Amino acid sequence: MIDLHCHSTISDGVLPPADLVRHAHGRGIRILSLTDHDDLGGLEEAREVAESLGMHFINGVEISVLWHERTVHIVGLRIDPQHAPLREGLAAMREGRILRAEKIAEELAKSGIHDALQGAYRYSQGNIISRAHFARYLVELGHAKNTASVFKRYLVKGKPGYVRHEWASLATALEWIHGSGGIAVLAHPGRYDMGKQLLKQLIEEFIQLGGRGIEVVTGSHRPEQFNTFAQIAQQYQLLSSLGSDYHGKGQSYIDMGSLPSLPTNCQPIWHDWPEYHQVSQQ
Ligand code: AMP
Ligand code: MN
Ligand code: MN
Ligand code: MN
C-alpha cells in the first residue's frame, strides 16, 4: 500500500517523523512520502526509519501557494532536499509564517482571545508555526470541540483570527520542485474554495508550468470526488496521486492505510517508479 501525503511534528502533524513512519508501517504502508508544509526537516529521520523497516521512502514537501487570492497546496514528490533554491525558498516562507502568527494573535486578541501566540507556540514546539497550532490552542481554551470545528468559526476569511498571507506564487513553487528534480502534484483539488471555472484555470496554469500530478484519492475528498477528479486527471492526462493527508489521531479526516485504491481509469503517479516495481515483485 502507498501513501504520498502526510505530516509530522516538523510541520503541523502530531507524531515525530520516526513515530509517523512506524505508524504508517503498522497500517500496511510500504511506499511512503512525508510531505510536511514548507519544510524538509523531517525527511532524513523518516527515511532512516522507513528503510530500517524495509519500506520505500519518497522525499516530499507540501508548498503553500497564493493563487488568485486563494491558498492552494502543491505537493512536490521525489524532490532533492539539498537543492539550494528549494531550501532557501522554504526557509523564507517559514520566516513569513512567524510574522503571520504574530498578526493572527493580534487579530484573536481583538476578539478577546489573549496569549494565543504563546499558546500556539507551545503546540509547535520550535517547529513551523501553523494555523493548526492556533486551532489546537483554541480547542484547549474550550472555544471549539476539535480542530475541524475551530476552522468553521476562526482563522478563516471573515472570521476572528484571519490574516491574509502572501505565500509563494504557483510559478515559484513549481520552479523549486522541478529545479530539484521533483514532480509537482496539485494537492486536494476538491477542497479549494473556487468554482468549476476557476479550478479549470488553476489546473491549466499548473500544467502549463509543468505540473504533472493531481491528488485524486485523499483523506480530505468525499468519496464521490474520487471519480470527479479521476475524470479530470484523465481529461488532462495528469498522473493521479493518493495520500491520506494524515496529521495524527483526532486531527485528520482519515487514518493511514484506510483509503480506497485509485479508480481504474487513473494512471498512478508511481507507475514508473523503481520503488513500486520492487514492491510489486515481492
Ligand atoms: P496554515 O498552513 O498555517 O495556513 O495551516 C493550514 C493547516 O490547517 C492545514 O494544513 C490543515 O492541517 C489545517 N486545516 C485547515 N483547514 C482545516 C479544516 N477545515 N479542518 C481541519 N484542519 C484544517
Ligand atoms: Mn496541515
Ligand atoms: Mn494541504
Ligand atoms: Mn497536507
PDB file of C-alpha atoms and ligand atoms in Angstrom:
ATOM      1  CA  MET A   1       0.000   0.000   0.000  1.00  0.00           C
ATOM      2  CA  ILE A   2       1.114   3.532  -0.787  1.00  0.00           C
ATOM      3  CA  ASP A   3       0.666   6.903   0.936  1.00  0.00           C
ATOM      4  CA  LEU A   4       2.126  10.013  -0.658  1.00  0.00           C
ATOM      5  CA  HIS A   5       0.880  12.760   1.664  1.00  0.00           C
ATOM      6  CA  CYS A   6       1.225  13.103   5.445  1.00  0.00           C
ATOM      7  CA  HIS A   7       2.552  15.401   8.155  1.00  0.00           C
ATOM      8  CA  SER A   8       4.875  15.104  11.139  1.00  0.00           C
ATOM      9  CA  THR A   9       5.691  17.469  14.031  1.00  0.00           C
ATOM     10  CA  ILE A  10       8.133  19.190  11.662  1.00  0.00           C
ATOM     11  CA  SER A  11       5.001  20.979  10.386  1.00  0.00           C
ATOM     12  CA  ASP A  12       1.528  20.500  11.865  1.00  0.00           C
ATOM     13  CA  GLY A  13       1.303  16.746  12.431  1.00  0.00           C
ATOM     14  CA  VAL A  14       1.282  15.331  15.969  1.00  0.00           C
ATOM     15  CA  LEU A  15       3.738  12.441  15.536  1.00  0.00           C
ATOM     16  CA  PRO A  16       7.503  12.983  15.198  1.00  0.00           C
ATOM     17  CA  PRO A  17       8.832  11.709  11.836  1.00  0.00           C
ATOM     18  CA  ALA A  18      10.122   8.400  13.275  1.00  0.00           C
ATOM     19  CA  ASP A  19       6.817   7.615  15.025  1.00  0.00           C
ATOM     20  CA  LEU A  20       4.822   8.628  11.960  1.00  0.00           C
ATOM     21  CA  VAL A  21       6.792   6.195   9.809  1.00  0.00           C
ATOM     22  CA  ARG A  22       6.308   3.391  12.351  1.00  0.00           C
ATOM     23  CA  HIS A  23       2.592   4.153  12.398  1.00  0.00           C
ATOM     24  CA  ALA A  24       2.473   4.022   8.584  1.00  0.00           C
ATOM     25  CA  HIS A  25       4.287   0.682   8.627  1.00  0.00           C
ATOM     26  CA  GLY A  26       1.810  -0.702  11.161  1.00  0.00           C
ATOM     27  CA  ARG A  27      -1.043   0.408   8.926  1.00  0.00           C
ATOM     28  CA  GLY A  28       0.391  -1.546   5.977  1.00  0.00           C
ATOM     29  CA  ILE A  29       2.068   1.273   4.050  1.00  0.00           C
ATOM     30  CA  ARG A  30       5.111   0.111   2.058  1.00  0.00           C
ATOM     31  CA  ILE A  31       5.810   3.205  -0.061  1.00  0.00           C
ATOM     32  CA  LEU A  32       5.609   6.420   1.940  1.00  0.00           C
ATOM     33  CA  SER A  33       6.238  10.078   1.306  1.00  0.00           C
ATOM     34  CA  LEU A  34       6.440  12.618   4.119  1.00  0.00           C
ATOM     35  CA  THR A  35       5.102  15.964   2.864  1.00  0.00           C
ATOM     36  CA  ASP A  36       5.432  18.499   5.662  1.00  0.00           C
ATOM     37  CA  HIS A  37       4.238  22.039   4.945  1.00  0.00           C
ATOM     38  CA  ASP A  38       7.072  24.279   3.692  1.00  0.00           C
ATOM     39  CA  ASP A  39       9.755  22.252   5.478  1.00  0.00           C
ATOM     40  CA  LEU A  40      12.159  19.427   4.600  1.00  0.00           C
ATOM     41  CA  GLY A  41      13.443  18.938   8.146  1.00  0.00           C
ATOM     42  CA  GLY A  42      11.838  15.523   8.749  1.00  0.00           C
ATOM     43  CA  LEU A  43      12.966  13.727   5.613  1.00  0.00           C
ATOM     44  CA  GLU A  44      16.267  12.348   6.829  1.00  0.00           C
ATOM     45  CA  GLU A  45      14.854  10.839  10.036  1.00  0.00           C
ATOM     46  CA  ALA A  46      11.799   9.486   8.207  1.00  0.00           C
ATOM     47  CA  ARG A  47      13.916   7.853   5.505  1.00  0.00           C
ATOM     48  CA  GLU A  48      16.221   6.229   8.021  1.00  0.00           C
ATOM     49  CA  VAL A  49      13.345   4.660   9.968  1.00  0.00           C
ATOM     50  CA  ALA A  50      11.423   3.716   6.806  1.00  0.00           C
ATOM     51  CA  GLU A  51      14.415   1.917   5.343  1.00  0.00           C
ATOM     52  CA  SER A  52      15.144   0.131   8.610  1.00  0.00           C
ATOM     53  CA  LEU A  53      11.581  -1.230   8.430  1.00  0.00           C
ATOM     54  CA  GLY A  54      12.012  -2.323   4.797  1.00  0.00           C
ATOM     55  CA  MET A  55       9.743   0.419   3.433  1.00  0.00           C
ATOM     56  CA  HIS A  56      10.431   2.626   0.436  1.00  0.00           C
ATOM     57  CA  PHE A  57      10.671   6.314   1.226  1.00  0.00           C
ATOM     58  CA  ILE A  58       9.961   9.162  -1.198  1.00  0.00           C
ATOM     59  CA  ASN A  59      11.183  12.680  -0.378  1.00  0.00           C
ATOM     60  CA  GLY A  60       8.249  15.077  -0.332  1.00  0.00           C
ATOM     61  CA  VAL A  61       7.029  18.522   0.653  1.00  0.00           C
ATOM     62  CA  GLU A  62       3.724  20.423   0.577  1.00  0.00           C
ATOM     63  CA  ILE A  63       4.234  24.019  -0.515  1.00  0.00           C
ATOM     64  CA  SER A  64       1.748  26.772   0.328  1.00  0.00           C
ATOM     65  CA  VAL A  65       0.879  28.948  -2.673  1.00  0.00           C
ATOM     66  CA  LEU A  66      -1.211  32.086  -3.091  1.00  0.00           C
ATOM     67  CA  TRP A  67      -3.098  31.907  -6.379  1.00  0.00           C
ATOM     68  CA  HIS A  68      -5.878  34.347  -7.283  1.00  0.00           C
ATOM     69  CA  GLU A  69      -6.214  35.323  -3.608  1.00  0.00           C
ATOM     70  CA  ARG A  70      -6.679  31.701  -2.582  1.00  0.00           C
ATOM     71  CA  THR A  71      -4.356  29.373  -0.763  1.00  0.00           C
ATOM     72  CA  VAL A  72      -3.505  26.349  -2.864  1.00  0.00           C
ATOM     73  CA  HIS A  73      -1.214  23.495  -1.851  1.00  0.00           C
ATOM     74  CA  ILE A  74       1.310  21.903  -4.188  1.00  0.00           C
ATOM     75  CA  VAL A  75       2.926  18.625  -3.192  1.00  0.00           C
ATOM     76  CA  GLY A  76       6.431  18.040  -4.525  1.00  0.00           C
ATOM     77  CA  LEU A  77       7.455  14.377  -4.756  1.00  0.00           C
ATOM     78  CA  ARG A  78      10.936  12.960  -5.430  1.00  0.00           C
ATOM     79  CA  ILE A  79      12.482  16.345  -4.663  1.00  0.00           C
ATOM     80  CA  ASP A  80      16.143  16.743  -3.752  1.00  0.00           C
ATOM     81  CA  PRO A  81      16.244  18.159  -0.202  1.00  0.00           C
ATOM     82  CA  GLN A  82      19.722  19.565  -0.867  1.00  0.00           C
ATOM     83  CA  HIS A  83      18.588  21.795  -3.749  1.00  0.00           C
ATOM     84  CA  ALA A  84      19.534  25.306  -2.585  1.00  0.00           C
ATOM     85  CA  PRO A  85      16.703  27.342  -4.187  1.00  0.00           C
ATOM     86  CA  LEU A  86      14.114  24.982  -2.660  1.00  0.00           C
ATOM     87  CA  ARG A  87      15.784  25.043   0.756  1.00  0.00           C
ATOM     88  CA  GLU A  88      16.216  28.819   0.752  1.00  0.00           C
ATOM     89  CA  GLY A  89      12.743  29.477  -0.591  1.00  0.00           C
ATOM     90  CA  LEU A  90      11.150  27.349   2.106  1.00  0.00           C
ATOM     91  CA  ALA A  91      13.295  28.951   4.814  1.00  0.00           C
ATOM     92  CA  ALA A  92      11.970  32.357   3.755  1.00  0.00           C
ATOM     93  CA  MET A  93       8.406  31.018   3.881  1.00  0.00           C
ATOM     94  CA  ARG A  94       8.950  29.825   7.435  1.00  0.00           C
ATOM     95  CA  GLU A  95      10.114  33.347   8.390  1.00  0.00           C
ATOM     96  CA  GLY A  96       6.929  34.687   6.838  1.00  0.00           C
ATOM     97  CA  ARG A  97       4.905  32.268   8.956  1.00  0.00           C
ATOM     98  CA  ILE A  98       6.399  33.791  12.124  1.00  0.00           C
ATOM     99  CA  LEU A  99       5.202  37.264  11.140  1.00  0.00           C
ATOM    100  CA  ARG A 100       1.803  35.889  10.155  1.00  0.00           C
ATOM    101  CA  ALA A 101       1.492  34.135  13.522  1.00  0.00           C
ATOM    102  CA  GLU A 102       2.040  37.468  15.307  1.00  0.00           C
ATOM    103  CA  LYS A 103      -0.720  39.040  13.230  1.00  0.00           C
ATOM    104  CA  ILE A 104      -3.062  36.094  13.854  1.00  0.00           C
ATOM    105  CA  ALA A 105      -2.535  36.524  17.597  1.00  0.00           C
ATOM    106  CA  GLU A 106      -3.272  40.272  17.304  1.00  0.00           C
ATOM    107  CA  GLU A 107      -6.486  39.526  15.423  1.00  0.00           C
ATOM    108  CA  LEU A 108      -7.564  36.942  18.003  1.00  0.00           C
ATOM    109  CA  ALA A 109      -6.815  39.423  20.803  1.00  0.00           C
ATOM    110  CA  LYS A 110      -9.280  41.847  19.180  1.00  0.00           C
ATOM    111  CA  SER A 111     -11.910  39.139  19.711  1.00  0.00           C
ATOM    112  CA  GLY A 112     -10.958  38.732  23.349  1.00  0.00           C
ATOM    113  CA  ILE A 113      -8.682  35.697  22.922  1.00  0.00           C
ATOM    114  CA  HIS A 114      -5.391  36.552  24.561  1.00  0.00           C
ATOM    115  CA  ASP A 115      -1.981  34.894  24.718  1.00  0.00           C
ATOM    116  CA  ALA A 116      -2.702  32.923  21.528  1.00  0.00           C
ATOM    117  CA  LEU A 117       0.854  33.400  20.239  1.00  0.00           C
ATOM    118  CA  GLN A 118       2.381  31.678  23.262  1.00  0.00           C
ATOM    119  CA  GLY A 119      -0.408  29.118  23.199  1.00  0.00           C
ATOM    120  CA  ALA A 120       0.205  28.219  19.567  1.00  0.00           C
ATOM    121  CA  TYR A 121       3.987  28.122  20.022  1.00  0.00           C
ATOM    122  CA  ARG A 122       3.522  25.662  22.867  1.00  0.00           C
ATOM    123  CA  TYR A 123       1.974  23.284  20.327  1.00  0.00           C
ATOM    124  CA  SER A 124       4.511  23.925  17.552  1.00  0.00           C
ATOM    125  CA  GLN A 125       7.433  23.160  19.880  1.00  0.00           C
ATOM    126  CA  GLY A 126      10.020  25.146  17.968  1.00  0.00           C
ATOM    127  CA  ASN A 127       8.979  23.845  14.559  1.00  0.00           C
ATOM    128  CA  ILE A 128       6.996  25.589  11.846  1.00  0.00           C
ATOM    129  CA  ILE A 129       4.110  27.680  13.170  1.00  0.00           C
ATOM    130  CA  SER A 130       0.760  26.929  11.542  1.00  0.00           C
ATOM    131  CA  ARG A 131      -2.906  27.750  11.932  1.00  0.00           C
ATOM    132  CA  ALA A 132      -3.297  24.149  13.093  1.00  0.00           C
ATOM    133  CA  HIS A 133      -1.305  25.060  16.236  1.00  0.00           C
ATOM    134  CA  PHE A 134      -3.590  28.034  16.898  1.00  0.00           C
ATOM    135  CA  ALA A 135      -6.537  25.697  16.355  1.00  0.00           C
ATOM    136  CA  ARG A 136      -5.240  23.265  18.990  1.00  0.00           C
ATOM    137  CA  TYR A 137      -4.832  26.112  21.461  1.00  0.00           C
ATOM    138  CA  LEU A 138      -8.401  27.298  20.777  1.00  0.00           C
ATOM    139  CA  VAL A 139      -9.641  23.755  21.484  1.00  0.00           C
ATOM    140  CA  GLU A 140      -7.656  23.763  24.720  1.00  0.00           C
ATOM    141  CA  LEU A 141      -9.350  27.042  25.711  1.00  0.00           C
ATOM    142  CA  GLY A 142     -12.733  25.445  25.027  1.00  0.00           C
ATOM    143  CA  HIS A 143     -13.690  27.609  22.017  1.00  0.00           C
ATOM    144  CA  ALA A 144     -14.449  24.501  19.953  1.00  0.00           C
ATOM    145  CA  LYS A 145     -14.564  20.743  20.491  1.00  0.00           C
ATOM    146  CA  ASN A 146     -11.903  19.871  17.903  1.00  0.00           C
ATOM    147  CA  THR A 147      -9.616  21.492  15.339  1.00  0.00           C
ATOM    148  CA  ALA A 148     -12.024  20.880  12.459  1.00  0.00           C
ATOM    149  CA  SER A 149     -14.720  22.915  14.220  1.00  0.00           C
ATOM    150  CA  VAL A 150     -12.240  25.691  15.024  1.00  0.00           C
ATOM    151  CA  PHE A 151     -11.830  26.203  11.256  1.00  0.00           C
ATOM    152  CA  LYS A 152     -15.580  26.765  10.898  1.00  0.00           C
ATOM    153  CA  ARG A 153     -15.550  29.755  13.260  1.00  0.00           C
ATOM    154  CA  TYR A 154     -11.988  31.051  13.448  1.00  0.00           C
ATOM    155  CA  LEU A 155      -8.804  31.571  11.402  1.00  0.00           C
ATOM    156  CA  VAL A 156     -10.584  31.622   8.007  1.00  0.00           C
ATOM    157  CA  LYS A 157     -11.699  34.519   5.807  1.00  0.00           C
ATOM    158  CA  GLY A 158     -14.360  36.647   7.513  1.00  0.00           C
ATOM    159  CA  LYS A 159     -13.786  35.102  10.965  1.00  0.00           C
ATOM    160  CA  PRO A 160     -11.712  36.110  14.020  1.00  0.00           C
ATOM    161  CA  GLY A 161      -8.015  35.398  13.633  1.00  0.00           C
ATOM    162  CA  TYR A 162      -7.956  35.517   9.834  1.00  0.00           C
ATOM    163  CA  VAL A 163      -4.880  37.051   8.238  1.00  0.00           C
ATOM    164  CA  ARG A 164      -4.261  37.234   4.512  1.00  0.00           C
ATOM    165  CA  HIS A 165      -0.835  35.894   3.692  1.00  0.00           C
ATOM    166  CA  GLU A 166       1.428  36.143   0.685  1.00  0.00           C
ATOM    167  CA  TRP A 167       2.650  32.577   0.113  1.00  0.00           C
ATOM    168  CA  ALA A 168       4.839  31.512  -2.827  1.00  0.00           C
ATOM    169  CA  SER A 169       3.466  32.035  -6.322  1.00  0.00           C
ATOM    170  CA  LEU A 170       2.416  28.951  -8.287  1.00  0.00           C
ATOM    171  CA  ALA A 171       5.255  29.527 -10.755  1.00  0.00           C
ATOM    172  CA  THR A 172       7.857  29.814  -7.994  1.00  0.00           C
ATOM    173  CA  ALA A 173       6.686  26.683  -6.153  1.00  0.00           C
ATOM    174  CA  LEU A 174       6.834  24.673  -9.380  1.00  0.00           C
ATOM    175  CA  GLU A 175      10.236  26.108 -10.217  1.00  0.00           C
ATOM    176  CA  TRP A 176      11.613  24.962  -6.839  1.00  0.00           C
ATOM    177  CA  ILE A 177      10.122  21.485  -7.262  1.00  0.00           C
ATOM    178  CA  HIS A 178      11.243  20.990 -10.857  1.00  0.00           C
ATOM    179  CA  GLY A 179      14.634  22.556 -10.186  1.00  0.00           C
ATOM    180  CA  SER A 180      15.213  19.923  -7.521  1.00  0.00           C
ATOM    181  CA  GLY A 181      14.264  17.100  -9.879  1.00  0.00           C
ATOM    182  CA  GLY A 182      10.803  16.546  -8.375  1.00  0.00           C
ATOM    183  CA  ILE A 183       7.265  16.078  -9.706  1.00  0.00           C
ATOM    184  CA  ALA A 184       4.592  18.631  -8.808  1.00  0.00           C
ATOM    185  CA  VAL A 185       1.162  17.418  -7.676  1.00  0.00           C
ATOM    186  CA  LEU A 186      -1.901  19.594  -7.173  1.00  0.00           C
ATOM    187  CA  ALA A 187      -2.971  18.672  -3.630  1.00  0.00           C
ATOM    188  CA  HIS A 188      -6.613  18.002  -2.647  1.00  0.00           C
ATOM    189  CA  PRO A 189      -8.211  19.921  -5.556  1.00  0.00           C
ATOM    190  CA  GLY A 190     -11.674  19.232  -4.157  1.00  0.00           C
ATOM    191  CA  ARG A 191     -11.005  21.321  -1.090  1.00  0.00           C
ATOM    192  CA  TYR A 192     -10.481  24.730  -2.651  1.00  0.00           C
ATOM    193  CA  ASP A 193     -12.978  27.475  -2.309  1.00  0.00           C
ATOM    194  CA  MET A 194     -13.396  28.025  -6.058  1.00  0.00           C
ATOM    195  CA  GLY A 195     -15.971  27.363  -8.724  1.00  0.00           C
ATOM    196  CA  LYS A 196     -15.501  24.991 -11.660  1.00  0.00           C
ATOM    197  CA  GLN A 197     -14.237  27.714 -13.988  1.00  0.00           C
ATOM    198  CA  LEU A 198     -11.519  28.946 -11.649  1.00  0.00           C
ATOM    199  CA  LEU A 199     -10.462  25.374 -10.816  1.00  0.00           C
ATOM    200  CA  LYS A 200     -10.146  24.668 -14.550  1.00  0.00           C
ATOM    201  CA  GLN A 201      -7.962  27.771 -14.879  1.00  0.00           C
ATOM    202  CA  LEU A 202      -5.813  26.595 -11.965  1.00  0.00           C
ATOM    203  CA  ILE A 203      -5.336  23.135 -13.482  1.00  0.00           C
ATOM    204  CA  GLU A 204      -4.485  24.575 -16.910  1.00  0.00           C
ATOM    205  CA  GLU A 205      -1.985  27.035 -15.450  1.00  0.00           C
ATOM    206  CA  PHE A 206      -0.481  24.258 -13.313  1.00  0.00           C
ATOM    207  CA  ILE A 207       0.002  22.088 -16.424  1.00  0.00           C
ATOM    208  CA  GLN A 208       1.422  24.995 -18.407  1.00  0.00           C
ATOM    209  CA  LEU A 209       4.036  25.457 -15.669  1.00  0.00           C
ATOM    210  CA  GLY A 210       4.993  21.779 -15.944  1.00  0.00           C
ATOM    211  CA  GLY A 211       2.774  20.283 -13.206  1.00  0.00           C
ATOM    212  CA  ARG A 212       2.238  16.565 -13.812  1.00  0.00           C
ATOM    213  CA  GLY A 213       0.131  15.166 -10.981  1.00  0.00           C
ATOM    214  CA  ILE A 214      -3.172  15.627  -9.193  1.00  0.00           C
ATOM    215  CA  GLU A 215      -4.432  14.094  -5.965  1.00  0.00           C
ATOM    216  CA  VAL A 216      -7.465  12.011  -6.784  1.00  0.00           C
ATOM    217  CA  VAL A 217      -7.814   9.917  -3.642  1.00  0.00           C
ATOM    218  CA  THR A 218      -7.040  11.909  -0.494  1.00  0.00           C
ATOM    219  CA  GLY A 219      -8.387  11.867   3.043  1.00  0.00           C
ATOM    220  CA  SER A 220      -9.998  15.253   2.517  1.00  0.00           C
ATOM    221  CA  HIS A 221     -12.032  14.307  -0.579  1.00  0.00           C
ATOM    222  CA  ARG A 222     -15.538  12.967  -0.268  1.00  0.00           C
ATOM    223  CA  PRO A 223     -15.909   9.551  -1.953  1.00  0.00           C
ATOM    224  CA  GLU A 224     -17.826  10.998  -4.919  1.00  0.00           C
ATOM    225  CA  GLN A 225     -14.924  13.389  -5.525  1.00  0.00           C
ATOM    226  CA  PHE A 226     -12.610  10.427  -6.215  1.00  0.00           C
ATOM    227  CA  ASN A 227     -14.417   9.848  -9.504  1.00  0.00           C
ATOM    228  CA  THR A 228     -14.775  13.538 -10.322  1.00  0.00           C
ATOM    229  CA  PHE A 229     -11.025  14.057 -10.071  1.00  0.00           C
ATOM    230  CA  ALA A 230     -10.209  10.743 -11.749  1.00  0.00           C
ATOM    231  CA  GLN A 231     -12.120  12.044 -14.771  1.00  0.00           C
ATOM    232  CA  ILE A 232     -10.344  15.390 -14.633  1.00  0.00           C
ATOM    233  CA  ALA A 233      -6.981  13.598 -14.404  1.00  0.00           C
ATOM    234  CA  GLN A 234      -7.895  11.533 -17.456  1.00  0.00           C
ATOM    235  CA  GLN A 235      -9.145  14.551 -19.384  1.00  0.00           C
ATOM    236  CA  TYR A 236      -5.899  16.471 -18.801  1.00  0.00           C
ATOM    237  CA  GLN A 237      -3.621  13.407 -18.901  1.00  0.00           C
ATOM    238  CA  LEU A 238      -2.409  14.127 -15.409  1.00  0.00           C
ATOM    239  CA  LEU A 239      -0.864  11.411 -13.260  1.00  0.00           C
ATOM    240  CA  SER A 240      -3.007  10.504 -10.262  1.00  0.00           C
ATOM    241  CA  SER A 241      -1.771  10.568  -6.689  1.00  0.00           C
ATOM    242  CA  LEU A 242      -3.068   9.102  -3.458  1.00  0.00           C
ATOM    243  CA  GLY A 243      -2.374  10.221   0.102  1.00  0.00           C
ATOM    244  CA  SER A 244      -4.108  10.299   3.454  1.00  0.00           C
ATOM    245  CA  ASP A 245      -3.014  13.842   4.491  1.00  0.00           C
ATOM    246  CA  TYR A 246      -2.674  12.266   7.936  1.00  0.00           C
ATOM    247  CA  HIS A 247      -1.876  14.742  10.740  1.00  0.00           C
ATOM    248  CA  GLY A 248      -2.338  12.397  13.726  1.00  0.00           C
ATOM    249  CA  LYS A 249      -5.135  10.870  15.721  1.00  0.00           C
ATOM    250  CA  GLY A 250      -8.143  13.153  16.033  1.00  0.00           C
ATOM    251  CA  GLN A 251      -6.597  15.715  13.648  1.00  0.00           C
ATOM    252  CA  SER A 252      -7.257  14.211  10.263  1.00  0.00           C
ATOM    253  CA  TYR A 253     -10.036  13.093   8.057  1.00  0.00           C
ATOM    254  CA  ILE A 254      -8.776   9.536   7.862  1.00  0.00           C
ATOM    255  CA  ASP A 255      -6.061   7.240   9.229  1.00  0.00           C
ATOM    256  CA  MET A 256      -3.246   5.926   7.067  1.00  0.00           C
ATOM    257  CA  GLY A 257      -3.864   2.671   5.254  1.00  0.00           C
ATOM    258  CA  SER A 258      -7.621   3.083   5.005  1.00  0.00           C
ATOM    259  CA  LEU A 259      -8.050   4.885   1.683  1.00  0.00           C
ATOM    260  CA  PRO A 260      -9.504   3.044  -1.325  1.00  0.00           C
ATOM    261  CA  SER A 261      -7.305   2.419  -4.393  1.00  0.00           C
ATOM    262  CA  LEU A 262      -7.259   4.852  -7.293  1.00  0.00           C
ATOM    263  CA  PRO A 263     -10.175   4.482  -9.722  1.00  0.00           C
ATOM    264  CA  THR A 264      -9.189   2.187 -12.611  1.00  0.00           C
ATOM    265  CA  ASN A 265      -9.172   4.952 -15.246  1.00  0.00           C
ATOM    266  CA  CYS A 266      -6.255   6.645 -13.455  1.00  0.00           C
ATOM    267  CA  GLN A 267      -2.606   6.458 -14.415  1.00  0.00           C
ATOM    268  CA  PRO A 268      -0.897   6.246 -10.983  1.00  0.00           C
ATOM    269  CA  ILE A 269       1.900   8.756 -10.470  1.00  0.00           C
ATOM    270  CA  TRP A 270       4.074   5.857  -9.246  1.00  0.00           C
ATOM    271  CA  HIS A 271       3.569   3.732 -12.404  1.00  0.00           C
ATOM    272  CA  ASP A 272       7.187   4.109 -13.491  1.00  0.00           C
ATOM    273  CA  TRP A 273       8.856   4.367 -10.078  1.00  0.00           C
ATOM    274  CA  PRO A 274      11.503   1.735  -9.294  1.00  0.00           C
ATOM    275  CA  GLU A 275      10.188   1.521  -5.695  1.00  0.00           C
ATOM    276  CA  TYR A 276       6.793   0.461  -6.991  1.00  0.00           C
ATOM    277  CA  HIS A 277       8.225  -2.220  -9.253  1.00  0.00           C
ATOM    278  CA  GLN A 278      10.291  -3.587  -6.368  1.00  0.00           C
ATOM    279  CA  VAL A 279       7.261  -3.786  -4.079  1.00  0.00           C
ATOM    280  CA  SER A 280       5.052  -5.416  -6.714  1.00  0.00           C
ATOM    281  CA  GLN A 281       7.702  -8.082  -7.353  1.00  0.00           C
ATOM    282  CA  GLN A 282       7.788  -9.093  -3.682  1.00  0.00           C
TER     283      GLN A 282
HETATM  284  P1  AMP B   1      -1.516  27.048   7.548  1.00  0.00           P
HETATM  285  O1  AMP B   1      -0.696  26.354   6.503  1.00  0.00           O
HETATM  286  O2  AMP B   1      -0.709  27.524   8.695  1.00  0.00           O
HETATM  287  O3  AMP B   1      -2.439  28.086   6.993  1.00  0.00           O
HETATM  288  O4  AMP B   1      -2.444  25.938   8.204  1.00  0.00           O
HETATM  289  C1  AMP B   1      -3.266  25.150   7.415  1.00  0.00           C
HETATM  290  C2  AMP B   1      -3.471  23.833   8.114  1.00  0.00           C
HETATM  291  O5  AMP B   1      -4.564  23.904   8.989  1.00  0.00           O
HETATM  292  C3  AMP B   1      -3.844  22.753   7.113  1.00  0.00           C
HETATM  293  O6  AMP B   1      -2.709  22.164   6.566  1.00  0.00           O
HETATM  294  C4  AMP B   1      -4.608  21.797   7.974  1.00  0.00           C
HETATM  295  O7  AMP B   1      -3.719  20.953   8.665  1.00  0.00           O
HETATM  296  C5  AMP B   1      -5.290  22.691   8.958  1.00  0.00           C
HETATM  297  N1  AMP B   1      -6.667  22.989   8.495  1.00  0.00           N
HETATM  298  C6  AMP B   1      -7.064  23.947   7.655  1.00  0.00           C
HETATM  299  N2  AMP B   1      -8.398  23.899   7.471  1.00  0.00           N
HETATM  300  C7  AMP B   1      -8.837  22.873   8.228  1.00  0.00           C
HETATM  301  C8  AMP B   1     -10.114  22.292   8.496  1.00  0.00           C
HETATM  302  N3  AMP B   1     -11.220  22.787   7.929  1.00  0.00           N
HETATM  303  N4  AMP B   1     -10.159  21.232   9.330  1.00  0.00           N
HETATM  304  C9  AMP B   1      -9.052  20.742   9.909  1.00  0.00           C
HETATM  305  N5  AMP B   1      -7.831  21.238   9.712  1.00  0.00           N
HETATM  306  C10 AMP B   1      -7.728  22.281   8.883  1.00  0.00           C
HETATM  307 MN    MN B   2      -1.731  20.678   7.735  1.00  0.00          MN
HETATM  308 MN    MN B   3      -2.934  20.753   2.231  1.00  0.00          MN
HETATM  309 MN    MN B   4      -1.313  18.158   3.811  1.00  0.00          MN
END
